[in-house]
Coordinates of C-alpha atoms and ligand atoms in Angstrom, one line a residue:
M1 CA -2.2 2.1 -35.7
Q2 CA 0.8 -0.4 -36.7
T3 CA 0.8 -4.3 -36.7
L4 CA 4.1 -5.4 -35.3
R5 CA 5.7 -8.9 -35.8
A6 CA 5.1 -10.1 -31.9
S7 CA 8.6 -11.9 -32.8
K8 CA 10.3 -8.5 -33.4
C9 CA 9.1 -7.5 -30.0
G10 CA 11.1 -10.1 -28.2
L11 CA 7.5 -11.8 -27.7
S12 CA 7.0 -15.4 -28.2
T13 CA 4.1 -17.9 -26.5
A14 CA 6.8 -19.6 -25.0
Q15 CA 7.2 -17.0 -22.3
L16 CA 3.1 -17.0 -21.2
P17 CA 1.7 -19.2 -18.9
S18 CA -0.6 -21.8 -20.5
S19 CA -3.9 -19.8 -18.4
I20 CA -4.0 -16.5 -20.6
L21 CA -3.3 -18.7 -24.0
D22 CA -6.0 -20.8 -23.2
V23 CA -8.4 -17.9 -22.4
I24 CA -7.3 -15.7 -25.9
E25 CA -7.5 -19.4 -27.8
S26 CA -11.0 -20.0 -26.1
L27 CA -12.6 -16.5 -27.3
T28 CA -11.2 -16.8 -30.8
K29 CA -12.0 -19.8 -32.1
A30 CA -15.3 -18.6 -30.5
G31 CA -15.3 -15.9 -33.1
Y32 CA -14.2 -13.1 -30.8
E33 CA -11.2 -10.7 -31.3
A34 CA -9.2 -11.2 -28.0
Y35 CA -5.8 -9.5 -26.8
I36 CA -3.4 -10.0 -23.7
V37 CA -3.0 -6.0 -22.8
G38 CA -1.5 -3.5 -19.9
G39 CA 1.7 -4.9 -17.5
G40 CA 1.7 -8.3 -18.9
V41 CA 3.0 -7.2 -22.5
R42 CA 5.4 -4.3 -21.2
D43 CA 7.2 -6.4 -18.6
S44 CA 7.3 -9.3 -21.3
M45 CA 8.9 -6.9 -24.1
L46 CA 11.1 -5.7 -21.2
G47 CA 12.3 -9.1 -20.0
L48 CA 10.5 -8.8 -16.8
K49 CA 8.8 -11.4 -15.2
P50 CA 4.9 -10.0 -15.6
K51 CA 2.9 -9.7 -12.1
D52 CA -0.3 -11.0 -14.1
F53 CA -1.9 -11.4 -17.7
D54 CA -5.1 -9.5 -18.3
A55 CA -7.1 -10.1 -21.3
V56 CA -9.3 -7.6 -23.4
T57 CA -11.8 -8.0 -26.1
N58 CA -14.8 -7.3 -28.0
A59 CA -17.1 -10.1 -26.3
T60 CA -19.2 -8.6 -23.5
P61 CA -19.1 -10.6 -20.1
S62 CA -22.1 -12.0 -21.0
Q63 CA -20.7 -13.5 -24.0
V64 CA -17.4 -14.7 -22.2
K65 CA -19.4 -16.0 -19.8
E66 CA -21.2 -18.2 -22.6
V67 CA -17.9 -19.5 -24.2
F68 CA -16.4 -20.4 -20.2
G69 CA -20.1 -21.4 -19.1
R70 CA -18.9 -22.4 -14.9
R71 CA -15.3 -21.1 -15.4
C72 CA -16.4 -17.7 -15.7
R73 CA -18.1 -15.3 -12.9
I74 CA -19.0 -11.7 -14.2
I75 CA -18.0 -9.6 -11.2
G76 CA -18.7 -5.5 -10.3
R77 CA -21.6 -3.4 -11.8
R78 CA -20.4 -0.2 -12.0
F79 CA -17.9 -2.3 -14.5
E80 CA -18.6 -5.5 -15.7
L81 CA -16.0 -7.8 -15.9
A82 CA -15.5 -11.4 -16.2
H83 CA -12.9 -13.3 -14.1
V84 CA -12.7 -17.1 -15.9
Y85 CA -10.5 -19.7 -13.5
S86 CA -8.0 -21.8 -16.4
G87 CA -6.2 -24.5 -13.9
R88 CA -5.8 -22.8 -10.3
E89 CA -5.2 -19.5 -12.0
L90 CA -7.8 -16.5 -12.7
I91 CA -7.7 -14.4 -15.5
E92 CA -9.0 -10.9 -15.6
V93 CA -11.3 -10.5 -19.3
A94 CA -12.5 -6.8 -19.8
T95 CA -14.5 -5.7 -22.8
F96 CA -13.6 -2.9 -24.7
R97 CA -15.0 0.2 -23.2
A98 CA -16.0 3.6 -25.1
P99 CA -16.1 6.6 -22.9
P100 CA -19.3 7.1 -21.4
K101 CA -22.4 8.1 -22.9
K102 CA -25.2 7.8 -20.8
A103 CA -24.2 6.2 -17.2
V104 CA -26.8 5.3 -14.7
T105 CA -26.7 7.4 -12.0
S106 CA -28.1 7.2 -8.4
A107 CA -30.1 9.6 -7.1
A108 CA -27.4 11.5 -5.2
G109 CA -25.2 11.2 -9.1
M110 CA -23.0 9.0 -8.4
I111 CA -22.0 6.8 -11.1
L112 CA -23.5 3.0 -10.6
R113 CA -23.1 1.6 -14.2
D114 CA -20.6 2.5 -16.9
N115 CA -20.9 -0.5 -19.4
N116 CA -20.2 1.3 -22.4
W117 CA -18.7 -1.5 -24.7
G118 CA -17.0 0.0 -27.4
S119 CA -14.1 -0.1 -30.2
I120 CA -10.2 -1.6 -29.4
E121 CA -9.4 2.1 -30.6
Q122 CA -11.4 3.4 -27.8
D123 CA -10.1 1.2 -25.7
F124 CA -6.9 2.4 -26.2
A125 CA -7.7 6.0 -25.6
R126 CA -8.8 5.3 -22.2
R127 CA -5.4 3.6 -20.8
D128 CA -3.0 5.6 -18.9
F129 CA 0.7 4.9 -20.4
S130 CA 1.5 4.0 -23.7
I131 CA 3.8 1.6 -23.1
N132 CA 0.4 0.0 -21.2
A133 CA -1.7 0.3 -24.0
M134 CA -0.2 -2.7 -26.4
Y135 CA -2.6 -5.2 -27.8
Y136 CA -0.8 -8.7 -28.4
Q137 CA -2.2 -11.9 -30.2
P138 CA -0.6 -14.4 -29.3
H139 CA -1.6 -17.1 -31.7
K140 CA -1.2 -14.5 -34.7
G141 CA 2.0 -13.5 -33.7
I142 CA 1.2 -9.8 -33.5
V143 CA 1.2 -6.7 -31.8
L144 CA -1.4 -3.9 -32.2
D145 CA 0.4 -0.6 -31.7
F146 CA -1.3 2.9 -31.7
C147 CA 1.1 5.2 -30.7
H148 CA 4.7 4.2 -31.6
A149 CA 4.6 2.5 -27.4
V150 CA 7.9 0.3 -28.8
D151 CA 9.6 3.3 -29.4
D152 CA 8.9 4.3 -26.0
I153 CA 9.9 1.0 -24.7
K154 CA 13.3 1.5 -26.6
Q155 CA 13.9 4.6 -25.0
K156 CA 12.8 3.5 -21.9
T157 CA 9.9 6.3 -21.7
L158 CA 6.9 6.5 -19.9
R159 CA 4.4 8.7 -21.8
L160 CA 0.6 9.4 -21.2
L161 CA -1.6 8.9 -23.6
G162 CA -3.4 12.7 -24.6
D163 CA -2.4 16.0 -22.4
P164 CA -1.1 14.6 -18.9
L165 CA -2.6 17.4 -17.1
V166 CA -6.1 16.1 -18.0
R167 CA -5.2 12.2 -17.3
F168 CA -3.8 13.3 -14.6
E169 CA -7.1 15.6 -13.2
E170 CA -9.4 12.9 -14.6
D171 CA -7.5 10.4 -12.2
P172 CA -5.1 11.5 -9.8
V173 CA -3.8 8.0 -8.7
R174 CA -2.1 8.3 -12.5
M175 CA 0.6 10.7 -10.5
L176 CA 1.1 7.8 -8.2
R177 CA 1.5 5.3 -11.1
T178 CA 3.8 7.6 -12.8
L179 CA 6.1 7.2 -10.1
R180 CA 5.7 3.5 -9.5
F181 CA 6.3 2.5 -13.0
A182 CA 9.3 5.1 -13.2
A183 CA 10.7 3.7 -10.6
K184 CA 9.9 0.0 -11.5
L185 CA 11.1 0.1 -15.0
N186 CA 13.5 2.6 -14.6
F187 CA 12.5 4.7 -17.5
S188 CA 12.7 8.4 -17.3
I189 CA 9.5 10.5 -17.5
A190 CA 8.3 12.4 -20.7
P191 CA 8.8 15.9 -20.6
E192 CA 5.4 16.6 -21.0
I193 CA 4.6 15.2 -18.1
L194 CA 7.5 16.4 -15.5
Q195 CA 6.3 20.2 -16.9
V196 CA 2.7 19.6 -15.3
F197 CA 3.6 17.6 -12.6
K198 CA 4.5 19.6 -9.4
P199 CA 3.9 19.3 -5.6
E200 CA 0.6 21.7 -6.1
L201 CA -1.3 19.5 -8.7
A202 CA 0.0 16.2 -6.3
R203 CA -2.8 17.8 -3.7
L204 CA -5.7 16.6 -5.6
L205 CA -4.9 13.1 -4.7
G206 CA -6.1 14.7 -1.6
D207 CA -9.5 13.9 -3.6
V208 CA -8.9 10.0 -3.9
S209 CA -11.1 7.7 -1.5
P210 CA -8.1 6.9 1.1
H211 CA -8.9 3.1 0.9
R212 CA -7.7 3.3 -2.7
L213 CA -4.5 5.0 -1.7
Y214 CA -3.8 2.3 0.5
D215 CA -3.7 -0.5 -2.4
E216 CA -1.8 2.2 -4.4
S217 CA 0.1 2.5 -1.3
Q218 CA 0.8 -0.9 -1.1
K219 CA 1.8 -1.3 -4.8
L220 CA 4.9 0.7 -4.2
F221 CA 6.2 -0.7 -1.0
T222 CA 5.9 -4.2 -2.6
M223 CA 6.9 -3.2 -6.0
G224 CA 11.0 -4.4 -5.3
H225 CA 12.0 -1.2 -6.2
L226 CA 11.0 1.3 -2.8
E227 CA 14.1 3.0 -2.3
R228 CA 14.3 4.0 -5.5
V229 CA 10.8 5.5 -5.2
L230 CA 11.1 7.2 -1.8
D231 CA 13.3 10.1 -3.0
M232 CA 10.8 11.1 -6.3
L233 CA 7.7 10.7 -3.8
I234 CA 9.3 13.5 -1.8
E235 CA 10.3 15.1 -5.2
F236 CA 6.9 15.3 -6.4
G237 CA 5.1 16.3 -3.5
V238 CA 3.2 13.4 -3.5
W239 CA 4.9 11.6 -0.1
K240 CA 2.9 14.6 1.9
Q241 CA -0.4 13.5 0.5
L242 CA 0.4 10.3 1.2
F243 CA 1.2 10.2 5.0
A244 CA -0.3 12.4 7.7
D245 CA 2.8 12.9 10.0
I246 CA 5.9 12.0 8.9
P247 CA 9.5 13.4 8.5
A248 CA 10.1 16.0 6.4
Q249 CA 13.0 14.5 5.0
L250 CA 14.2 10.4 4.9
T251 CA 15.6 9.0 7.8
P252 CA 18.3 6.8 7.5
F253 CA 15.7 4.5 9.2
I254 CA 13.4 4.9 6.6
R255 CA 16.2 4.3 4.2
R256 CA 17.4 1.2 5.0
A257 CA 13.4 0.1 5.6
A258 CA 13.7 0.6 2.0
K259 CA 16.1 -1.2 1.1
N260 CA 15.7 -4.0 3.1
T261 CA 12.3 -4.7 1.5
D262 CA 13.7 -4.6 -2.1
Q263 CA 16.3 -6.8 -1.0
R264 CA 13.7 -9.4 0.6
I265 CA 11.5 -9.2 -2.8
Q266 CA 14.6 -10.0 -4.2
M267 CA 15.2 -13.3 -2.5
G268 CA 11.4 -14.0 -3.3
K269 CA 11.0 -13.4 0.7
T270 CA 7.2 -12.8 1.7
I271 CA 7.0 -9.2 2.5
N272 CA 4.4 -7.5 5.1
P273 CA 3.4 -4.0 3.6
A274 CA 2.7 -3.1 7.4
F275 CA 5.9 -3.4 8.3
F276 CA 6.8 -0.4 6.1
Y277 CA 3.8 1.5 7.6
A278 CA 5.2 0.9 10.9
V279 CA 8.3 2.3 10.3
M280 CA 7.3 5.1 8.0
L281 CA 4.6 6.3 11.6
W282 CA 7.3 5.4 14.4
E283 CA 8.8 8.7 14.4
P284 CA 5.2 10.3 14.6
F285 CA 4.2 7.7 17.3
L286 CA 7.6 8.5 19.3
Q287 CA 6.7 12.4 19.4
R288 CA 3.0 11.4 20.3
C289 CA 4.3 9.2 23.1
A290 CA 6.4 11.9 24.3
F291 CA 3.6 14.3 24.5
Y292 CA 1.1 11.6 26.3
Q293 CA 4.2 11.3 29.0
G294 CA 4.4 14.6 29.2
R295 CA 1.6 15.1 30.3
G296 CA 1.6 12.4 32.9
L297 CA 0.3 9.6 31.5
P298 CA 2.4 5.9 32.3
P299 CA 4.3 4.9 29.7
T300 CA 1.9 1.8 28.8
E301 CA -1.0 4.0 28.1
S302 CA 1.0 6.4 26.6
R303 CA 1.7 4.3 23.9
A304 CA -1.2 2.5 23.5
Q305 CA -3.3 6.1 23.1
A306 CA -0.4 7.4 21.0
G307 CA -0.4 4.2 18.7
L308 CA -4.2 4.7 17.6
D309 CA -3.6 8.7 17.7
V310 CA -1.0 8.1 14.9
L311 CA -3.0 5.3 12.7
K312 CA -6.3 7.6 13.2
R313 CA -4.4 10.6 11.2
Q314 CA -3.0 8.5 8.8
A315 CA -6.5 6.6 8.2
T316 CA -7.4 10.1 6.7
R317 CA -4.9 9.6 4.1
T318 CA -4.5 5.8 3.4
I319 CA -7.2 3.8 5.7
I320 CA -4.8 0.5 6.5
P321 CA -6.8 -2.3 7.3
R322 CA -7.9 -3.2 11.1
F323 CA -5.1 -6.5 10.7
A324 CA -2.5 -4.1 9.4
E325 CA -3.4 -1.6 12.6
T326 CA -3.3 -4.2 15.0
F327 CA 0.4 -6.0 13.6
I328 CA 1.7 -2.2 13.4
R329 CA 1.3 -1.1 16.6
E330 CA 1.8 -5.0 17.7
V331 CA 5.0 -4.4 16.3
W332 CA 5.8 -1.0 17.9
E333 CA 4.5 -2.3 21.5
M334 CA 7.4 -5.0 20.7
Q335 CA 9.8 -2.6 20.8
S336 CA 9.5 -1.5 24.5
R337 CA 8.8 -5.1 25.3
L338 CA 12.1 -6.7 23.7
L339 CA 14.3 -3.6 25.2
N340 CA 13.4 -3.7 28.2
P341 CA 12.5 -7.5 28.7
K342 CA 11.2 -9.4 32.1
P343 CA 14.1 -12.5 32.1
Q344 CA 11.2 -14.8 33.0
Q345 CA 10.0 -14.0 29.7
I346 CA 12.6 -13.4 27.9
E347 CA 12.4 -17.1 26.4
A348 CA 8.2 -16.8 25.5
L349 CA 9.1 -13.7 23.7
S350 CA 11.5 -15.1 21.4
G351 CA 8.6 -17.5 20.4
H352 CA 5.8 -14.9 20.1
A353 CA 4.0 -14.8 17.3
R354 CA 5.2 -10.7 16.5
F355 CA 8.6 -11.6 17.5
R356 CA 10.0 -11.9 14.5
A357 CA 8.8 -8.2 12.9
G358 CA 9.3 -6.8 16.2
F359 CA 13.1 -7.9 16.0
D360 CA 13.6 -7.2 12.4
F361 CA 12.0 -3.7 12.9
M362 CA 14.8 -3.0 16.1
L363 CA 17.4 -4.2 13.9
L364 CA 16.7 -1.7 11.4
R365 CA 17.0 0.9 14.2
E366 CA 20.0 -0.1 15.7
K367 CA 21.4 -1.0 12.2
S368 CA 20.8 2.6 11.1
G369 CA 22.5 4.3 14.0
D370 CA 19.3 4.7 16.7
D371 CA 21.0 4.0 20.2
T372 CA 17.8 4.4 21.6
T373 CA 17.7 0.5 21.2
Q374 CA 20.7 0.2 23.5
G375 CA 22.3 -2.4 21.6
M376 CA 19.5 -4.7 22.6
A377 CA 18.8 -6.0 18.8
A378 CA 22.4 -7.5 18.8
W379 CA 21.4 -9.2 21.8
W380 CA 18.5 -10.3 20.8
E381 CA 20.0 -11.6 17.5
N382 CA 23.1 -13.7 19.2
Y383 CA 20.2 -15.0 21.6
Q384 CA 18.4 -16.9 19.2
N385 CA 21.8 -18.6 18.1
L386 CA 22.6 -20.1 21.5
S387 CA 22.0 -23.4 23.1
I388 CA 19.1 -23.8 25.9
D389 CA 22.5 -23.7 28.2
E390 CA 23.9 -20.7 27.1
K391 CA 20.2 -19.3 27.2
E392 CA 20.3 -19.7 30.2
K393 CA 23.7 -17.8 31.4
A394 CA 22.6 -15.3 28.7
I395 CA 19.7 -14.6 30.9
S396 CA 21.4 -14.1 34.1
A397 CA 24.0 -12.3 32.9
Y398 CA 21.5 -10.5 31.4
N399 CA 19.7 -10.1 34.8
R400 CA 22.7 -9.0 36.5
Q401 CA 23.6 -6.1 34.0
R402 CA 19.8 -4.9 34.2
A403 CA 19.6 -4.9 38.4
K404 CA 22.8 -3.2 38.1
S405 CA 21.3 -0.2 35.5
R406 CA 18.3 -0.4 37.6
R407 CA 20.1 0.6 40.4
K408 CA 21.7 3.6 39.0
N409 CA 18.9 4.9 37.0
T410 CA 15.5 3.7 37.8
A411 CA 13.9 6.0 36.1
T412 CA 14.2 3.9 32.6
V413 CA 13.1 1.1 33.5
D414 CA 8.6 0.7 33.3
A415 CA 7.6 0.4 36.6
E416 CA 4.6 -1.6 35.4
Q417 CA 6.6 -4.0 33.7
D418 CA 8.0 -5.7 37.0
K419 CA 4.7 -5.9 38.5
T420 CA 4.1 -9.5 37.5
N421 CA 6.5 -12.6 38.2
S422 CA 4.4 -13.8 35.2
T423 CA 6.5 -16.5 32.2
Q424 CA 3.4 -15.6 29.9
V425 CA 3.8 -12.6 27.9
E426 CA 0.5 -10.0 28.1
P427 CA -1.3 -9.3 25.0
L428 CA 0.7 -6.2 23.2
V429 CA -2.4 -4.0 22.0
K430 CA -5.7 -4.3 23.6
E431 CA -8.4 -5.2 20.3
L432 CA -9.9 -2.3 19.6
E433 CA -13.7 -2.3 20.6
R434 CA -14.6 0.3 18.3
P435 CA -16.2 -1.3 15.3
R436 CA -16.1 0.8 12.2
R437 CA -19.2 2.7 11.2
N438 CA -20.4 2.9 7.8
R439 CA -20.3 6.3 6.1
K440 CA -24.1 6.9 6.4
S441 CA -23.9 6.8 9.9
R442 CA -20.3 8.7 9.9
D443 CA -21.4 11.8 8.1
A444 CA -24.4 11.9 10.4
Q445 CA -22.0 12.2 13.6
T446 CA -20.0 14.1 11.9
R447 CA -22.4 16.3 10.8
K448 CA -24.2 16.6 14.8
R449 CA -20.4 17.2 15.8
S450 CA -19.8 20.0 13.7
S451 CA -22.5 21.5 14.4
D452 CA -21.5 21.4 18.2
H453 CA -18.5 22.3 18.1
S454 CA -15.8 24.7 16.3
H455 CA -12.7 23.9 14.8
S456 CA -8.8 23.9 15.5
S457 CA -6.1 21.9 13.0
Q458 CA -3.6 20.7 15.0
F459 CA -2.3 17.5 16.3
E460 CA -0.8 18.9 19.2
S461 CA -4.2 21.0 20.2
S462 CA -5.8 17.6 20.4
T463 CA -7.5 16.8 23.6
V464 CA -5.7 14.0 25.8
A465 CA -8.6 11.4 24.8
T466 CA -8.7 9.0 27.3
D467 CA -11.7 7.2 25.9
P468 CA -10.0 5.8 23.2
K469 CA -13.6 5.4 21.2
A470 CA -13.6 9.6 21.3
I471 CA -12.3 11.2 18.0
D472 CA -11.4 14.7 18.8
M473 CA -13.1 17.3 17.1
D474 CA -10.2 18.9 15.4
H475 CA -9.4 15.7 13.8
P476 CA -9.0 15.9 9.7
I477 CA -11.0 12.9 9.4
L478 CA -14.1 14.9 10.5
R479 CA -13.3 17.9 8.9
R480 CA -12.8 16.1 5.3
K481 CA -14.8 17.3 2.5
R482 CA -15.7 14.6 0.1
V483 CA -14.9 15.5 -3.6
Q484 CA -17.3 14.0 -6.0
R485 CA -14.9 13.1 -9.0
D486 CA -16.4 11.8 -12.4
L487 CA -14.0 8.4 -12.8
S488 CA -16.6 7.0 -15.3
H489 CA -13.9 6.9 -17.9
V490 CA -10.9 6.0 -16.0
I491 CA -10.2 2.3 -16.4
F492 CA -9.4 0.6 -13.0
G493 CA -6.6 -2.0 -12.8
P494 CA -7.5 -5.6 -12.0
T495 CA -6.2 -5.2 -8.7
Q496 CA -8.2 -1.8 -8.1
Ligands
ATP501 P1 1.2 -4.0 -12.8 O1 0.0 -5.0 -12.9 O2 2.2 -4.6 -13.3 O3 1.1 -3.3 -11.5 P2 -0.3 -3.1 -14.9 O4 -0.1 -1.8 -16.2 O5 -1.0 -4.5 -15.6 O6 1.0 -3.2 -13.9 P3 -3.2 -2.7 -13.6 O7 -3.2 -1.8 -12.4 O8 -3.0 -4.0 -13.3 O9 -1.3 -2.2 -14.3 O10 -3.6 -2.4 -14.7 C1 -3.9 -3.3 -16.1 C2 -4.0 -2.0 -17.7 O11 -5.3 -1.3 -17.3 C3 -2.9 -1.1 -17.1 O12 -1.6 -1.3 -17.9 C4 -3.6 0.4 -17.9 O13 -3.6 0.1 -19.4 C5 -4.9 0.1 -17.3 N1 -5.1 1.3 -16.8 C6 -5.1 0.2 -15.0 N2 -5.0 2.0 -14.4 C7 -5.4 2.8 -15.1 C8 -5.7 4.4 -14.4 N3 -5.8 4.7 -13.3 N4 -6.1 4.9 -15.5 C9 -6.0 4.5 -17.2 N5 -5.6 3.4 -17.1 C10 -5.9 2.7 -16.2
MG502 MG1 -1.6 -5.9 -14.3

C-alpha cells in the first residue's frame, strides 16, 4: 500500500461539495476512519465531474447513526448502509466489509444478511477495478493506493482486482461495468481481461436478474458515451444478452439515436432512457406488426398486440418498469398518428404529451434514411414553427394532398383512422390491465402451465394471443431457469 499526497494526484478539497466534506469531517472528529471512495475519487483525478461521492468508514451503520442522529437513516438488510443527509444532498456511507464468514440464510438458502464488517484492506479486495479502489481522505490530504491504481489512471487502463475470470463469474455485471467504464473514460481494457472476456462468458449475464440488468442498461444509455459503447456491446457478445430481439447489426437509426442521446447529455438536456429502448426494439416491433397483419388483424390491433409481445419478450432480459413500457408503446403508436394524422386533429396532436418524443423519434428515423416516414417528420418540424394562419393553410394543403393520394391508393390509409371526426386525440395505448404478479404466484402459475404443455421456442411460432393477458407457453419468461448466484461478496454500488 502506498500513501500518496492528494495534491500530487490532482485532488483538492476545493473540488469537493461541502456535503461530502461535512460527512468525512464529522466521522473523523468522532474518532472514526473515513474516506471518499469509488467514482468520486476516480473522476476527480481524471478531471471529470463525478456523478456522486460515496463515503466508506470503519464505523458500523449504527455508529454512523449515533454521529449524525436524525440526519441518518440505515437502509438495507442484507447490506446495511447508512444514508446521511447533508443540506439537500444525500451521501451514502458504507462500512468496510470483509468476505462473508457465516451469512444468515433463509430456509431456501438465500442470503439474508451479510453485514460482516472488516478492515480497509478487506474492503479494498472486494471492489471491482483498481481505479475504483482508491481511498481519499480530504482533510489529511492523502490517497491510499493498494494496487498502483494511480499508474492505471495515468496509463488509462482498466484493470480488475484479482483474477478476471473469477471476478466475472462472481458477478457477471462486472462485464457491463468493464464496457461502461472503458467507453466513458476512454480507457483501454487490460489484456488479462480481454483474454477471458469472450462472447461465451457474456452468456453468464443470462443469470443476472432482469431488474438489475435494466438498471445497468440505463447506466449504459445515460453515461454520455452510448455511441462508443454500442460497438463494444456487439464485439463482446453482451448485446445479445441484453436484448431479446434486436437487429444483428446496428442500424443507421440506432446509431443516430445513440449519437443524439450523447449530444443531448452534453448539452445538459434531459433524456429518457426508455426512448432508446423504443429505438432498439423498433425493428422487432415492425416485424411483429407485419406478422399480425399477415394473419388478418387490423392495423391498430396488430400494433397493440405487437407492442405487448415485444416488451414481454424483452422482459426476459431486462424488466422495463411499467411506466417506461407505456412510454415506449405510446412513442410507437405516435408514429402512425404522425404519419397519417386526421386533419382536424393535427393541432391537438402537436400539443399531446407524447408529441415531442414521438416527433423526435420520427425525425431520427427520417434523418437516418427511413423513407417510410414519407417526409412527415420534416412536415411536422415545419408545422411547429408556423403562425396560426399559416398552420391553417398547411393543414388545408395537407388535406388536399391526402385526399389526392387516398384516391390513388386507399390501402395506405388505415380505414379505422377516419371513423370519427373528433378533434380529440384518442388515447395512444390502452393501459394494461394485468397486474404484475409476485414471484410466488408467477412461479406457481409457471409450474402449473409447464405440467400442462410442451414447449417450443420460436418467436414466430407463438399463437396469436388476442387476449393480451395470455402468456404463450413457449414464451421464454416461462422457461427461464433461475440460477442461484452467491453475491455475498459483491459490493453493490449505491444505485444498485
Ligand atoms: P459511477 O457512479 O460513475 O457509475 P462508480 O465507480 O462510483 O461509478 P458505483 O456503481 O457508484 O460506481 O459503485 C461505487 C463503488 O462500489 C465502485 O467504484 C466500486 O468500488 C464498488 N462497486 C460497485 N459495483 C461493484 C461490483 N459489481 N463489484 C465490485 N465492486 C463494485
Ligand atoms: Mg458512484
